[in-house]
Coordinates of C-alpha atoms in Angstrom, one line a residue:
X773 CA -5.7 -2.1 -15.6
X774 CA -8.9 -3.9 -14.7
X775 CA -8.9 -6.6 -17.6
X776 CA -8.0 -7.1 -21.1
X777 CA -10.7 -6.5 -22.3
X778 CA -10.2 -2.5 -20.5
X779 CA -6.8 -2.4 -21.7
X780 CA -8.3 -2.7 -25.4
X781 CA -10.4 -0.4 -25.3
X782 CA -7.9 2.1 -24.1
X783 CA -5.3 1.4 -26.6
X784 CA -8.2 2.2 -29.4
X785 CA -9.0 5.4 -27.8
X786 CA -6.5 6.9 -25.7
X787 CA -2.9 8.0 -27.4
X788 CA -1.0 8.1 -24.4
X789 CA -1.8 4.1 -23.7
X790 CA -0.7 3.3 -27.6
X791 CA 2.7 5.6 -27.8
X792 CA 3.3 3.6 -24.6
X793 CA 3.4 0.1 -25.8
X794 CA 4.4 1.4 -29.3
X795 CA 1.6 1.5 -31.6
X796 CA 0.9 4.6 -33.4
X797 CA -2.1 6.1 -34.9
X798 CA -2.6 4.1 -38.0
X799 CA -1.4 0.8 -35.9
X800 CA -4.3 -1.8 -35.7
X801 CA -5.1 -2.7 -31.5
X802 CA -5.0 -6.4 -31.0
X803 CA -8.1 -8.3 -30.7
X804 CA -9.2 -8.6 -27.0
X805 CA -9.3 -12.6 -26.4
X806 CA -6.3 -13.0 -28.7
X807 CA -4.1 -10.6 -26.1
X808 CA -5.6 -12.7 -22.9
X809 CA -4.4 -15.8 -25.0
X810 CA -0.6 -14.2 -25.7
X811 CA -0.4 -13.0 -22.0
X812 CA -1.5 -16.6 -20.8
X813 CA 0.8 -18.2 -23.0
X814 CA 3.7 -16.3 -22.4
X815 CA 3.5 -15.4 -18.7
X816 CA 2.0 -18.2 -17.1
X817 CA 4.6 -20.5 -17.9
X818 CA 7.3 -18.1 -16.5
X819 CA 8.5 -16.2 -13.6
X820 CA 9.2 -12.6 -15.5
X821 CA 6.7 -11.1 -13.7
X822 CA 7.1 -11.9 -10.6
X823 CA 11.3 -11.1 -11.2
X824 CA 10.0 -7.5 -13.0
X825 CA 7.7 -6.7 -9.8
X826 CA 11.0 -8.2 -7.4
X827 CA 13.4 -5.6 -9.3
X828 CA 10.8 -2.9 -9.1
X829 CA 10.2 -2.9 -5.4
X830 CA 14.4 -3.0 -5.1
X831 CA 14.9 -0.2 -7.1
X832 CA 12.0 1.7 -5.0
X833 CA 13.4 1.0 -2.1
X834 CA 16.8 2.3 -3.1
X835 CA 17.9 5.4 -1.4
X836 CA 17.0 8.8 -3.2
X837 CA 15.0 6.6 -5.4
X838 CA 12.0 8.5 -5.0
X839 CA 12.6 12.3 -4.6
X840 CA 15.8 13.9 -5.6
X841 CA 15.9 17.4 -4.1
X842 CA 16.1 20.4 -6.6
X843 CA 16.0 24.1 -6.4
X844 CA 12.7 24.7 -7.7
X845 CA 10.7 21.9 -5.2
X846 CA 12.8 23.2 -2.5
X847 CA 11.8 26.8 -3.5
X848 CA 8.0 26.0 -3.9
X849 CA 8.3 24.5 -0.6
X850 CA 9.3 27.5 1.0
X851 CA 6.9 30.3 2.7
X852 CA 6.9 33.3 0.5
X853 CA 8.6 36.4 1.3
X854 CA 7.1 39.1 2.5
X855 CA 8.4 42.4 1.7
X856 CA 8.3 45.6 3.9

């Protein structure tokens, strides 16, 4: 997301953005310069981003992290029959 301020605007309008940090319908979205304030406060200080973005990328680079092979993408991937 852009900014905060982006983010906000989101969470008032778009569903998916507020079931995915937890707020539902009737849920009031934070105030815009009160969130920047939070994040400063709580990630500034800290290195849990930076170790959240470290365990990310190991995980990613993880074998069969990606792409698990399956019947059905293995089927789509295949040229269609042709029948005589």
């Amino acid at each position: 997301m852009r900014s905060d301020r982006k983010l906000i605007m989101e969470l008032k309008c778009n569903m998916t953005f507020r079931w995915f940090v937890g707020l539902d319908i009737s849920s009031e979205v934070w105030d815009d310069s009160t969130f920047s304030k939070n994040q400063e406060h709580w990630f500034d200080k800290s290195d849990v981003l930076e170790r959240l973005f470290d365990d990310t990328v190991k995980t990613a680079m993880q074998p069969r992290c990606w792409w698990q092979p399956s019947s059905s993408a293995m089927a789509s991937a295949l040229p269609p029959s042709r029948s005589t």
